[in-house]
Short mmCIF file of C-alpha atoms and ligand atoms in Angstrom, two decimals:
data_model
loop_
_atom_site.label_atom_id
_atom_site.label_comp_id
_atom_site.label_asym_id
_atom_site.label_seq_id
_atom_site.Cartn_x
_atom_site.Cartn_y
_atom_site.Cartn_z
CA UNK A 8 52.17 -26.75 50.96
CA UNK A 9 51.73 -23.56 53.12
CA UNK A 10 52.36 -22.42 56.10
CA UNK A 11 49.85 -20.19 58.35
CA UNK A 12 51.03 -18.56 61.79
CA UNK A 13 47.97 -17.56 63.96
CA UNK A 14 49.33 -15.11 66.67
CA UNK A 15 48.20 -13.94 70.30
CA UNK A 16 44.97 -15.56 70.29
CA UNK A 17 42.70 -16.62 73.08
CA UNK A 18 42.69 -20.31 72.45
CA UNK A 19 40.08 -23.24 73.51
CA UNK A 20 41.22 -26.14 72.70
CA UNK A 21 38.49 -28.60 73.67
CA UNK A 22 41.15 -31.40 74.03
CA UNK A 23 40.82 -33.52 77.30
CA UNK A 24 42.01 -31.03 79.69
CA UNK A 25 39.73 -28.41 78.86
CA UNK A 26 42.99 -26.70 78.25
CA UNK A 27 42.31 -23.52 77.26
CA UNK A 28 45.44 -20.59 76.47
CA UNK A 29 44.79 -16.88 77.12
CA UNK A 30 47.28 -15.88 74.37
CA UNK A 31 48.43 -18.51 72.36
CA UNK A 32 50.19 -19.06 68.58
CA UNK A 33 49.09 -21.85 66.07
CA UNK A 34 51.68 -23.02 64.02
CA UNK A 35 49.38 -24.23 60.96
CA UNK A 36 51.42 -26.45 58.26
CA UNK A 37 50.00 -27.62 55.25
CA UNK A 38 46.57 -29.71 56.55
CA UNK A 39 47.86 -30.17 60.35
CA UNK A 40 48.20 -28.48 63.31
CA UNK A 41 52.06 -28.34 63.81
CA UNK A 42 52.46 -26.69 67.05
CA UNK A 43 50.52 -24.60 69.87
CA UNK A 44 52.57 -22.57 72.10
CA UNK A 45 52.36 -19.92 74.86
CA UNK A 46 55.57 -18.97 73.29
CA UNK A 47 56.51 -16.90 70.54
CA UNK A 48 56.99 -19.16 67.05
CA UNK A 49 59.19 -18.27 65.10
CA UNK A 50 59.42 -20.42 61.85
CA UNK A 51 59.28 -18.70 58.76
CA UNK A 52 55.60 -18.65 57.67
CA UNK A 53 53.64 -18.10 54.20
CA UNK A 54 50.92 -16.41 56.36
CA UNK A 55 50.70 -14.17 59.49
CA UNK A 56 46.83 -13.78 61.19
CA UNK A 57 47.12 -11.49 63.80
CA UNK A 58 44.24 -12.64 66.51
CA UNK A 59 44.98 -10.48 69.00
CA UNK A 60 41.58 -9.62 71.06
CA UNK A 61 40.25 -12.96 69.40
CA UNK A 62 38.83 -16.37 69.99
CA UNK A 63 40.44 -19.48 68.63
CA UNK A 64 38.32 -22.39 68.97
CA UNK A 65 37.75 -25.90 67.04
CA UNK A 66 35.53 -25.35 64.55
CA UNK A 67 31.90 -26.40 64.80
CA UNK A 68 30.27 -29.71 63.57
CA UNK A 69 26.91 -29.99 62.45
CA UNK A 70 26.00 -33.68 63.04
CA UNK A 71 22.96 -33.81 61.27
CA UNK A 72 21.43 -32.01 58.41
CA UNK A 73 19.84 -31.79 54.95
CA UNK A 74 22.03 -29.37 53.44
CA UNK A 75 19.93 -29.57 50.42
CA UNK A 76 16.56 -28.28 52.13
CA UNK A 77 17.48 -24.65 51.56
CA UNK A 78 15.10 -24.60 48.91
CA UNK A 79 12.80 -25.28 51.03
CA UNK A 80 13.26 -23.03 53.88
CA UNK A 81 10.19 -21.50 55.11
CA UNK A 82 7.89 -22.76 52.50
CA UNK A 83 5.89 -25.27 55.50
CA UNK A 84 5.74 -23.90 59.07
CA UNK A 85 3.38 -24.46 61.69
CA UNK A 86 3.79 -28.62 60.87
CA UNK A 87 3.59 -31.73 62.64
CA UNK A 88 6.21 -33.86 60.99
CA UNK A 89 3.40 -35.98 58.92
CA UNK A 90 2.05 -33.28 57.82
CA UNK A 91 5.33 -31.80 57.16
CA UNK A 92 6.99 -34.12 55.05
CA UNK A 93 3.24 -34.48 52.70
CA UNK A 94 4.25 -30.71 51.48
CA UNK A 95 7.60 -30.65 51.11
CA UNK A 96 7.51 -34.86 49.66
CA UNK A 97 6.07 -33.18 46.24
CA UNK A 98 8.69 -30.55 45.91
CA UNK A 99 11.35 -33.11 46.59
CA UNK A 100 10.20 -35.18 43.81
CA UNK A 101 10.84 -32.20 41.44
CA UNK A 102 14.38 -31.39 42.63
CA UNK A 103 16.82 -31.99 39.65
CA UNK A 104 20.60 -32.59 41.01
CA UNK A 105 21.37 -29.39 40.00
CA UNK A 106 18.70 -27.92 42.92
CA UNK A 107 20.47 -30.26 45.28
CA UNK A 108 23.93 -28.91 44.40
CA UNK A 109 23.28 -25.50 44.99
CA UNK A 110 20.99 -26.09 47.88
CA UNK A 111 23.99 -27.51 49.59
CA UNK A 112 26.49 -24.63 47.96
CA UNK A 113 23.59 -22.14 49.70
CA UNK A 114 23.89 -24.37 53.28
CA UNK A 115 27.75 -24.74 53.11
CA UNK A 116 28.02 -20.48 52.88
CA UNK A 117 25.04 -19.91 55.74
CA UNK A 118 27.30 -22.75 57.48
CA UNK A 119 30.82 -21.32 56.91
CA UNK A 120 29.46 -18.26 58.07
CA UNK A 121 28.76 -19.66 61.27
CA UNK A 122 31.48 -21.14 62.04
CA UNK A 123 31.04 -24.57 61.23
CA UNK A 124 33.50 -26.69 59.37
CA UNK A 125 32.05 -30.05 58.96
CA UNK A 126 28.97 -31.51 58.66
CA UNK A 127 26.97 -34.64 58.23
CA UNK A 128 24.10 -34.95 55.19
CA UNK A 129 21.63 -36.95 54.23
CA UNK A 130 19.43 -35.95 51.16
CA UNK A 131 18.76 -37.00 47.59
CA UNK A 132 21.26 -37.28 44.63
CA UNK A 133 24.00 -37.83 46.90
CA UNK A 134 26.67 -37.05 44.12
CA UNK A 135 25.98 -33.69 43.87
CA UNK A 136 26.38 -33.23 47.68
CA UNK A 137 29.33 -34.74 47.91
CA UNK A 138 30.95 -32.48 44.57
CA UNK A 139 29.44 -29.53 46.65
CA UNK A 140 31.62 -30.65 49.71
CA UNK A 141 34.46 -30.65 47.39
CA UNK A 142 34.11 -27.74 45.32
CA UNK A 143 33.43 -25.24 48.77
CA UNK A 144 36.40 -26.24 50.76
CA UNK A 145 34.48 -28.02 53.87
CA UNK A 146 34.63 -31.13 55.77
CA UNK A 147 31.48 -33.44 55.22
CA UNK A 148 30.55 -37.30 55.80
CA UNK A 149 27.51 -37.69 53.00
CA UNK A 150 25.42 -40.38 53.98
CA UNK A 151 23.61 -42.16 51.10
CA UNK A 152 20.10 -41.93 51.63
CA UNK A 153 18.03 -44.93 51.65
CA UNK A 154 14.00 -45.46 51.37
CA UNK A 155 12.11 -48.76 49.82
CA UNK A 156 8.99 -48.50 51.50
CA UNK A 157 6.17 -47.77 48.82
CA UNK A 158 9.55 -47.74 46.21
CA UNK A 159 8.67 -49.61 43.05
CA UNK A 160 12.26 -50.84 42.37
CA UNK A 161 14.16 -52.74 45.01
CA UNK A 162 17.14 -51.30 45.84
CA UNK A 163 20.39 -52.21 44.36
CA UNK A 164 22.89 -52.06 47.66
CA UNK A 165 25.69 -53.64 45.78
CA UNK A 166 25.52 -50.74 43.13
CA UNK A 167 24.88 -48.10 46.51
CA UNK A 168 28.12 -49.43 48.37
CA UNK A 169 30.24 -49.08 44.61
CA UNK A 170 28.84 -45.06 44.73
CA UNK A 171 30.14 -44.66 48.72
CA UNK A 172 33.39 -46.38 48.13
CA UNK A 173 33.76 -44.22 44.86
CA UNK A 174 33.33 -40.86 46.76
CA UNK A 175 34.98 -42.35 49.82
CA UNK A 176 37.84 -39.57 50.55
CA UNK A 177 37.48 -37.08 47.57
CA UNK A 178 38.38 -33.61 47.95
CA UNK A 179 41.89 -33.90 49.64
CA UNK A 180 40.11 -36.42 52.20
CA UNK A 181 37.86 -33.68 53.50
CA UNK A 182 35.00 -36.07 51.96
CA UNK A 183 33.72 -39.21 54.30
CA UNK A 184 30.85 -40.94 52.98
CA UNK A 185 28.48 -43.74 54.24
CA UNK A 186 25.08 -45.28 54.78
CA UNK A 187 22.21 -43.14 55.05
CA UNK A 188 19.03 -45.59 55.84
CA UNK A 189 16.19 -43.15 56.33
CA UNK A 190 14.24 -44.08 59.20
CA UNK A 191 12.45 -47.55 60.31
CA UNK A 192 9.12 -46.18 58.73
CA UNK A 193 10.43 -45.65 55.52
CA UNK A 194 13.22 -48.98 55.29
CA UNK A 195 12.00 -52.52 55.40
CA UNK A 196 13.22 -54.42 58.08
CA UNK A 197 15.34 -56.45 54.83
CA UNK A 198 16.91 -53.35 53.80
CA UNK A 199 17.90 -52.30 57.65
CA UNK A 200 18.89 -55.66 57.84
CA UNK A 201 21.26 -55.84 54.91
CA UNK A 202 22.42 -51.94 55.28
CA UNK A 203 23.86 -53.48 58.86
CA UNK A 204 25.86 -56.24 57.20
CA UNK A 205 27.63 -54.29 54.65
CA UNK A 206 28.28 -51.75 56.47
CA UNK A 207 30.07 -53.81 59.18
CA UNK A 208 31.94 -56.02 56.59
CA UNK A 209 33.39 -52.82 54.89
CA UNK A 210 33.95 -50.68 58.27
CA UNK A 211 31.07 -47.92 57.39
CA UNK A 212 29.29 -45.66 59.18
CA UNK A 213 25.55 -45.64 59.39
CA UNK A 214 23.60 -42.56 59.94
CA UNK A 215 19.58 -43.13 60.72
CA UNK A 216 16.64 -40.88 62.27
CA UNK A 217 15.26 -42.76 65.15
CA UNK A 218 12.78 -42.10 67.77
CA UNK A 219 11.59 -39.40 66.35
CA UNK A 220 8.23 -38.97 67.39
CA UNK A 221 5.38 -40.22 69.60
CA UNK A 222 3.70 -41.66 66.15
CA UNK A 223 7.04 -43.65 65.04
CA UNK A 224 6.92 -45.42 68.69
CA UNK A 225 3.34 -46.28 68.70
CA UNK A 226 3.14 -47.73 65.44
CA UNK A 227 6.54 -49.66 65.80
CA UNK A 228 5.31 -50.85 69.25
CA UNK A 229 1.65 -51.97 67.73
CA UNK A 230 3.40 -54.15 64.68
CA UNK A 231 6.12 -55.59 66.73
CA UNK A 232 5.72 -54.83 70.40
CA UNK A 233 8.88 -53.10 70.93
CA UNK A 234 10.84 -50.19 70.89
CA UNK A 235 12.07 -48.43 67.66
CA UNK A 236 15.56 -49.36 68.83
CA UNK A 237 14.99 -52.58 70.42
CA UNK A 238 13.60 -52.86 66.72
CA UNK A 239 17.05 -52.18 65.06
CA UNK A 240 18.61 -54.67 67.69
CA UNK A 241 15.96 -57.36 65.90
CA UNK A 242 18.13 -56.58 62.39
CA UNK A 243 21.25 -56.70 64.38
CA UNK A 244 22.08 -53.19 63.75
CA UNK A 245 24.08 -51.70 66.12
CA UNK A 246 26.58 -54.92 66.87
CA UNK A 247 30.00 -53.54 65.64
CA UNK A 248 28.87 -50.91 63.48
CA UNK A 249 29.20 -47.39 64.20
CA UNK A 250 25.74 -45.99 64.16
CA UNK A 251 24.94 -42.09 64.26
CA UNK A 252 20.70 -41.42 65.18
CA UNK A 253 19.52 -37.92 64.85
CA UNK A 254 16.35 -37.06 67.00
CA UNK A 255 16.63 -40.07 69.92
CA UNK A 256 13.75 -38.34 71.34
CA UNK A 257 11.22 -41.17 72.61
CA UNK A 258 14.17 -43.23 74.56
CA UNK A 259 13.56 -45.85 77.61
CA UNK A 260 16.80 -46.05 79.89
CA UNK A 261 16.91 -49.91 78.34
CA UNK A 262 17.16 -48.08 74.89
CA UNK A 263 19.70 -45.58 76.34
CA UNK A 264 21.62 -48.91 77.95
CA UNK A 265 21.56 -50.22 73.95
CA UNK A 266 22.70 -47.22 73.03
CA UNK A 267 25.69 -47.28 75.62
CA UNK A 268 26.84 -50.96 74.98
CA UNK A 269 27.01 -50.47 71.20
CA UNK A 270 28.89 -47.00 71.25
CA UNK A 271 25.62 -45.30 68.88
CA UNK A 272 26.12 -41.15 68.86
CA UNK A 273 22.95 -39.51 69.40
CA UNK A 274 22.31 -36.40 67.43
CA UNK A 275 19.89 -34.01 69.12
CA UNK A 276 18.19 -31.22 67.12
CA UNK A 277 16.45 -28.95 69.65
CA UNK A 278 14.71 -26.23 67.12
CA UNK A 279 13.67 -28.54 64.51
CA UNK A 280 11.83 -31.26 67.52
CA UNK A 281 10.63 -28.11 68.83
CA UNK A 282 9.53 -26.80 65.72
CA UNK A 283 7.80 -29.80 64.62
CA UNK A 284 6.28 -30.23 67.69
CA UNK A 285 8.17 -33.79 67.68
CA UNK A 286 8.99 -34.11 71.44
CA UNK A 287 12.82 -33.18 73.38
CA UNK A 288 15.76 -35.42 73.80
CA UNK A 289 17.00 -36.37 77.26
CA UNK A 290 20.89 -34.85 76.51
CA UNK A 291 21.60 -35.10 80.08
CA UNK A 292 20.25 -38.64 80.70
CA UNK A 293 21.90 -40.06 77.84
CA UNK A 294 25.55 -38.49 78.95
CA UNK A 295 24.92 -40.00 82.12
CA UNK A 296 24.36 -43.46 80.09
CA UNK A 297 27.26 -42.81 79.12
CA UNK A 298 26.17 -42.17 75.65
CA UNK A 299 28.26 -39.45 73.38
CA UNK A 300 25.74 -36.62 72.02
CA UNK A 301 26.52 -34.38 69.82
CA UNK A 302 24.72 -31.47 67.61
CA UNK A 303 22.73 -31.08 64.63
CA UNK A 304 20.43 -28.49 62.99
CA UNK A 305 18.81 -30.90 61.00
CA UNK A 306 17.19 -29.64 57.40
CA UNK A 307 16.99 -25.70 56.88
CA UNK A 308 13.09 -26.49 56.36
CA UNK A 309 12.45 -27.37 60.13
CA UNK A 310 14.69 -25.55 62.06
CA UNK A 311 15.20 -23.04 59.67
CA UNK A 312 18.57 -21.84 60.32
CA UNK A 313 21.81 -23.53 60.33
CA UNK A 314 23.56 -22.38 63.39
CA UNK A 315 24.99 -24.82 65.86
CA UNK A 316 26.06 -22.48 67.68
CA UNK A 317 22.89 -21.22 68.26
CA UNK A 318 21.38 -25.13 68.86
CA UNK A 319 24.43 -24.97 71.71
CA UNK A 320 22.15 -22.74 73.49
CA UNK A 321 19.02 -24.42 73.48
CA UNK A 322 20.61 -28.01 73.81
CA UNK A 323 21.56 -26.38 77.58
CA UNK A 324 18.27 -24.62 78.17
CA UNK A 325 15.96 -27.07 77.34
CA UNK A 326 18.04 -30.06 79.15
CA UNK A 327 17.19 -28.04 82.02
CA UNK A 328 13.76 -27.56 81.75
CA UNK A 329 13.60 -31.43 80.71
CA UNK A 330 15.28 -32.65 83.86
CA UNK A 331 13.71 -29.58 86.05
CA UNK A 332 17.53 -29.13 86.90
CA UNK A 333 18.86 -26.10 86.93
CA UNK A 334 22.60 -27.77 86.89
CA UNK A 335 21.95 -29.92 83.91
CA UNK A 336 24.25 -29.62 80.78
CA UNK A 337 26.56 -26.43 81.51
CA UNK A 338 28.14 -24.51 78.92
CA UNK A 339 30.92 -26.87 78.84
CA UNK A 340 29.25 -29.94 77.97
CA UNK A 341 27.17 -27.95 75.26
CA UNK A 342 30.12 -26.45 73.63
CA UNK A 343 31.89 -30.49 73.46
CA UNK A 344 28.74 -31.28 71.84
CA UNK A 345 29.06 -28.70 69.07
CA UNK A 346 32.79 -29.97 68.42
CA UNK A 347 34.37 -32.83 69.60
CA UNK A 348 31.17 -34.94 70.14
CA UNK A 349 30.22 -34.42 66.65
CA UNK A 350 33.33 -35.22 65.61
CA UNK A 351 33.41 -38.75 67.54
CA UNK A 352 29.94 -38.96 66.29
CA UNK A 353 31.28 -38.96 62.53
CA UNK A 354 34.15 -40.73 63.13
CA UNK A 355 36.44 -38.00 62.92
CA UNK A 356 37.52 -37.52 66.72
CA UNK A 357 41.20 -38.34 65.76
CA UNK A 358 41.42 -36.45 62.62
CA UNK A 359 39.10 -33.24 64.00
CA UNK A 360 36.59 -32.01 66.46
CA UNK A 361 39.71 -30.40 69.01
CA UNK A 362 42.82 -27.89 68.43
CA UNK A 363 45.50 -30.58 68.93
CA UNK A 364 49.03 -30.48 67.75
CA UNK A 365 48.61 -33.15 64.58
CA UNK A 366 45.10 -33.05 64.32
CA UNK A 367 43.91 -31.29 61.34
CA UNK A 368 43.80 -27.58 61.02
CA UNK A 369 40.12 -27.53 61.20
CA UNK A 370 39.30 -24.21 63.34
CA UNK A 371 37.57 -20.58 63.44
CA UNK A 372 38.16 -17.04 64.89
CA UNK A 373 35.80 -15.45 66.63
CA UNK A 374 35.48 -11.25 67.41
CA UNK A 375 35.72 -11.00 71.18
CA UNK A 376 34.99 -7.61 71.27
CA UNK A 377 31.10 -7.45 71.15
CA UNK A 378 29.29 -6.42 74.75
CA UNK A 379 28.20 -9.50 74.72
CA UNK A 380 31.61 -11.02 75.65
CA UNK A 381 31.87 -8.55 79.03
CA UNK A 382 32.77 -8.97 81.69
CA UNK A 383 34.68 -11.86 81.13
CA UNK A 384 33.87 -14.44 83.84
CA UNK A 385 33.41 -17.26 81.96
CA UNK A 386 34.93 -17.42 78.36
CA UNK A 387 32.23 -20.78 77.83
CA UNK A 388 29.26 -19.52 79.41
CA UNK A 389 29.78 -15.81 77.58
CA UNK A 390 30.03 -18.04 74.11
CA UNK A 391 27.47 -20.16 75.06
CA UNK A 392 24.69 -18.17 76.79
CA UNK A 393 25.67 -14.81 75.07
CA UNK A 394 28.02 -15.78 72.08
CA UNK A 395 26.97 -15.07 68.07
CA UNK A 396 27.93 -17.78 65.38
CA UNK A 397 28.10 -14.19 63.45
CA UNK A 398 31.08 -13.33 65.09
CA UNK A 399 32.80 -15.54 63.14
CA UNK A 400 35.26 -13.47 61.25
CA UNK A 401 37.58 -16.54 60.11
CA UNK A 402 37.11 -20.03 58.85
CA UNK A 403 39.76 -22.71 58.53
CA UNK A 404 39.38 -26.34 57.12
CA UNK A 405 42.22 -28.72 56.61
CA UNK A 406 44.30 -26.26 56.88
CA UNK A 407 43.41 -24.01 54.10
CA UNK A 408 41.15 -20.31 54.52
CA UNK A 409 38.09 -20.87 53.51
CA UNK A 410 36.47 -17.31 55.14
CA UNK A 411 38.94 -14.69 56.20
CA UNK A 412 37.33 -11.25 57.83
CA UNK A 413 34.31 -12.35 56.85
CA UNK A 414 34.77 -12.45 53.43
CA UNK A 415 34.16 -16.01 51.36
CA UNK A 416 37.21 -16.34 49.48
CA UNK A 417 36.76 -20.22 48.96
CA UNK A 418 34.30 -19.86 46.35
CA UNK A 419 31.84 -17.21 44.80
CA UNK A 420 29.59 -15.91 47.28
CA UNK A 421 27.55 -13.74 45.19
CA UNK A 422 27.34 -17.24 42.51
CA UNK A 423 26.47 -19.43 44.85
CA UNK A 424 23.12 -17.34 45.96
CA UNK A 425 22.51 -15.77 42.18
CA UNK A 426 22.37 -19.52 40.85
CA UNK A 427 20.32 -20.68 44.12
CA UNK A 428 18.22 -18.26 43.59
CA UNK A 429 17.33 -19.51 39.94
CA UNK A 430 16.78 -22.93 41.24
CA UNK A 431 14.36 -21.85 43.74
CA UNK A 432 12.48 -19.65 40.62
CA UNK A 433 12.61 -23.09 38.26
CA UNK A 434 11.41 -25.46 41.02
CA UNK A 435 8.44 -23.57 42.53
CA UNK A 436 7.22 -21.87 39.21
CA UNK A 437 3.30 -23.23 38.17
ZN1 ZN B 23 16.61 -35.13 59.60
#
C-alpha cells in the first residue's frame, strides 16, 4: 500500500458537474482516489507531487485500437481499406506472439506518453496482449478477436470463452477482457449469432467494427436487404449485451434509434476513416440519439499515431464540417469523449474515466506552461483546440506511477523499442 499526495494542481474532474478546481490536492491511497480538496491535506503521505502551474485531469481512454499494428506503421499509405488490409493480411500471417507482445509494449509507451491510461484491443494472439497490459502497468479490456469466414477450422467458442474468463482481471484487475468478433464481413452470421449468446449468459462485453465503409453497406444490403446493424439485430445482438462498434460511419437515424434502445457505445476514429478514405461518423447526431461516443485511434497502421488527444481535435472539427455547424461538438463534449465516454464505453465508468473520490487513481499531469495554454480563457478549448498529448509529464494508473517527468519508470523504455526493433528486422527480412 502507498500513499501519493498531489498538491496545488489545476484539477478537471470530468465528473457530472463539470466540476473543475483551480488549485486542488489529490489524496491518492493505494489504487483509489481517497479525497479531493480545495483544502490543504494533511495525512502523512509516502509521496509528495508538487503540481503547482499544472493540469490534473482523468486520464485518457483509447476506445479502440490494434495495439499490435506498430509493426506495421507506415508500411501501406495512400489505401482504401480493401486494399489496405490485402498488404498488411500477409504480414499478419507472419507475426509470431512474440511480434504481437512487443508491438503492444511499443503502443503502450507511444500511449503512456500521451497521456492515455486505458485502452481497448483487438488483434491476434490475444495472450500476449493481455501479459503486455500486465507487465507495463496500464489499464486495458483485450477483446478476443474473432474471424471464420474463409477459416478452415470452425471455431471452438467454448475453448475462446475458457481463454477470456482465464485472463478476466489479471494484473491487479487493471486487465478486462471480452469478445472481439471482427466485423460482419469476416464472421458468419452463426458465429455473430452464438458470440451474442455467450456473451449475454456470462455478462461480457462485445467489441465489433461496424459500418465501416460504403462497400460493407452495399454488399450487406445486396445479400440481405438491410442495414449492417439492422443485420446484427437479425442475430439478436445487441438485446442485453453491452456492445462497443468502432467506425459507425454509414448510420440511418433507425440504426442510430437501435443504437439508442440497446445502450451500444460508438467508437469514432476520425484519422484512420479519413485516412482510409472510409467515410466520417455523425458524433453529433448520434449524441443527440442519445447514443454515448467515445474515442479511438484505431491500429497505428491507419491512423498512424496513437494520440487521443490529438483525435479530440478532429472528432470537434470534423463534426462541424459534417453537420455544416459551426456549434457542433465543443471542446467539452470532445474532451468527455476522450475520458469518461470511453470509459462507459468499456464498462469502466464506475471504476474510471473521471477524478472522483473512490474511483480509481487513474489520472495524468499535464505542463501548463507552454504558449499554447495563454491566455487562459478557456482551460477546455486551450486543451482541446491548442493542447499537446506531449505535455504529459506524469502518468498514473490504479494508483501506481507509471511515467513521472516524463521519464518511463514502469518498465524499460530503451527495451521495449531495442527488442521492437528486432521484431520489425525478423518479420520484414526477404
Ligand atoms: Zn479497427
Amino acid at each position: 500500500m502507498s500513499t501519493i499526495l498531489v498538491k496545488n494542481a489545476k484539477v478537471v474532474t470530468v465528473n457530472e458537474q463539470d466540476q473543475i478546481f483551480d488549485c486542488a490536492n489529490i489524496l491518492i491511497n493505494d489504487k483509489l482516489i481517497q479525497k479531493i480538496s480545495a483544502e490543504p491535506i494533511k495525512d502523512k503521505v509516502d509521496k509528495i507531487i508538487d503540481a503547482t502551474g499544472k493540469l490534473v485531469l482523468p486520464g485518457l481512454i483509447n476506445a479502440h485500437t490494434h495495439a499490435a499494428m506498430t509493426l506495421v506503421r507506415g508500411y501501406c499509405d495512400n489505401q482504401n481499406l480493401d486494399k489496405w488490409l490485402e498488404t498488411v493480411g500477409p504480414i499478419e500471417q507472419k507475426m509470431q506472439p512474440e511480434d504481437v507482445y512487443w508491438g503492444t509494449m511499443l503502443a503502450i509507451t507511444e500511449m503512456i506518453r500521451n497521456g492515455i491510461t486505458c485502452f481497448l484491443d483487438m488483434y491476434l494472439h490475444f495472450g500476449n496482449i493481455s501479459q503486455a497490459i500486465i507487465d507495463s502497468g496500464i489499464r486495458g479490456l483485450n477483446s478476443l478477436a474473432l474471424i471464420d469466414i474463409d477459416q478452415m477450422d470452425k471455431i471452438d467458442l467454448d475453448n475462446k470463452l475458457y481463454i477470456i474468463k482465464n485472463w478476466q482481471n489479471k494484473g491487479d484487475g487493471r486487465l478486462t477482457t471480452c469478445f472481439g468478433p471482427h466485423a460482419p464481413y469476416t464472421c458468419s452470421g452463426l458465429l455473430l449469432r452464438n458470440v451474442s449468446n455467450l456473451a449475454r449468459k456470462n455478462n461480457l462485453p462485445i467489441h465489433i467494427h461496424l459500418a465501416e465503409t460504403k462497400k460493407e453497406i452495399s454488399d450487406i444490403k445486396r445479400k440481405y436487404q438491410m442495414s449492417p446493424v439492422e443485420l446484427m439485430v437479425k442475430y439478436d445482438f445487441f438485446s442485453q449485451n453491452h456492445v462497443i462498434v468502432a467506425h459507425g460511419i454509414w448510420l440511418t437515424d433507425r440504426d442510430m434509434t437501435i443504437f439508442k434502445n440497446n445502450k451500444v457505445s460508438v467508437v469514432t476514429c476520425p484519422s484512420s476513416n479519413l485516412k482510409l478514405n472510409a467515410g466520417i461518423c455523425p458524433t453529433q447526431q448520434l449524441t443527440n440519439h442519445g447514443v454515448n461516443v467515445a474515442i479511438g485511434t484505431d491500429g497505428a497502421a491507419s491512423n498512424n499515431s496513437l494520440d487521443v488527444l490529438a483525435e479530440a481535435k478532429l472528432v470537434a472539427l470534423v463534426a462541424k464540417y459534417f453537420s455544416q455547424d459551426a456549434s457542433a461538438l465543443s471542446a467539452n463534449l470532445a474532451l468527455k469523449m476522450a475520458t469518461i465516454n470511453g470509459a462507459k464505453a468499456l464498462k469502466l465508468n464506475d471504476k474510471t474515466g473521471s477524478i472522483e473520490e473512490g474511483k480509481l487513481a487513474d489520472l495524468i499531469i499535464m505542463d501548463l506552461n507552454g504558449p499554447q495554454y495563454l491566455p487562459n480563457h478557456n482551460l477546455i478549448s486551450n486543451l482541446i483546440y491548442a493542447g499537446k498529448s506531449s505535455d504529459t509529464e506524469t502518468v498514473i494508473v490504479n494508483g501506481k506511477i507509471l511515467m513521472e517527468n516524463k521519464k518511463i519508470i514502469a518498465f524499460d523504455e530503451e527495451k521495449v523499442k531495442r527488442e521492437f526493433n528486432k521484431r520489425v528486422g525478423t518479420l520484414f527480412e526477404e
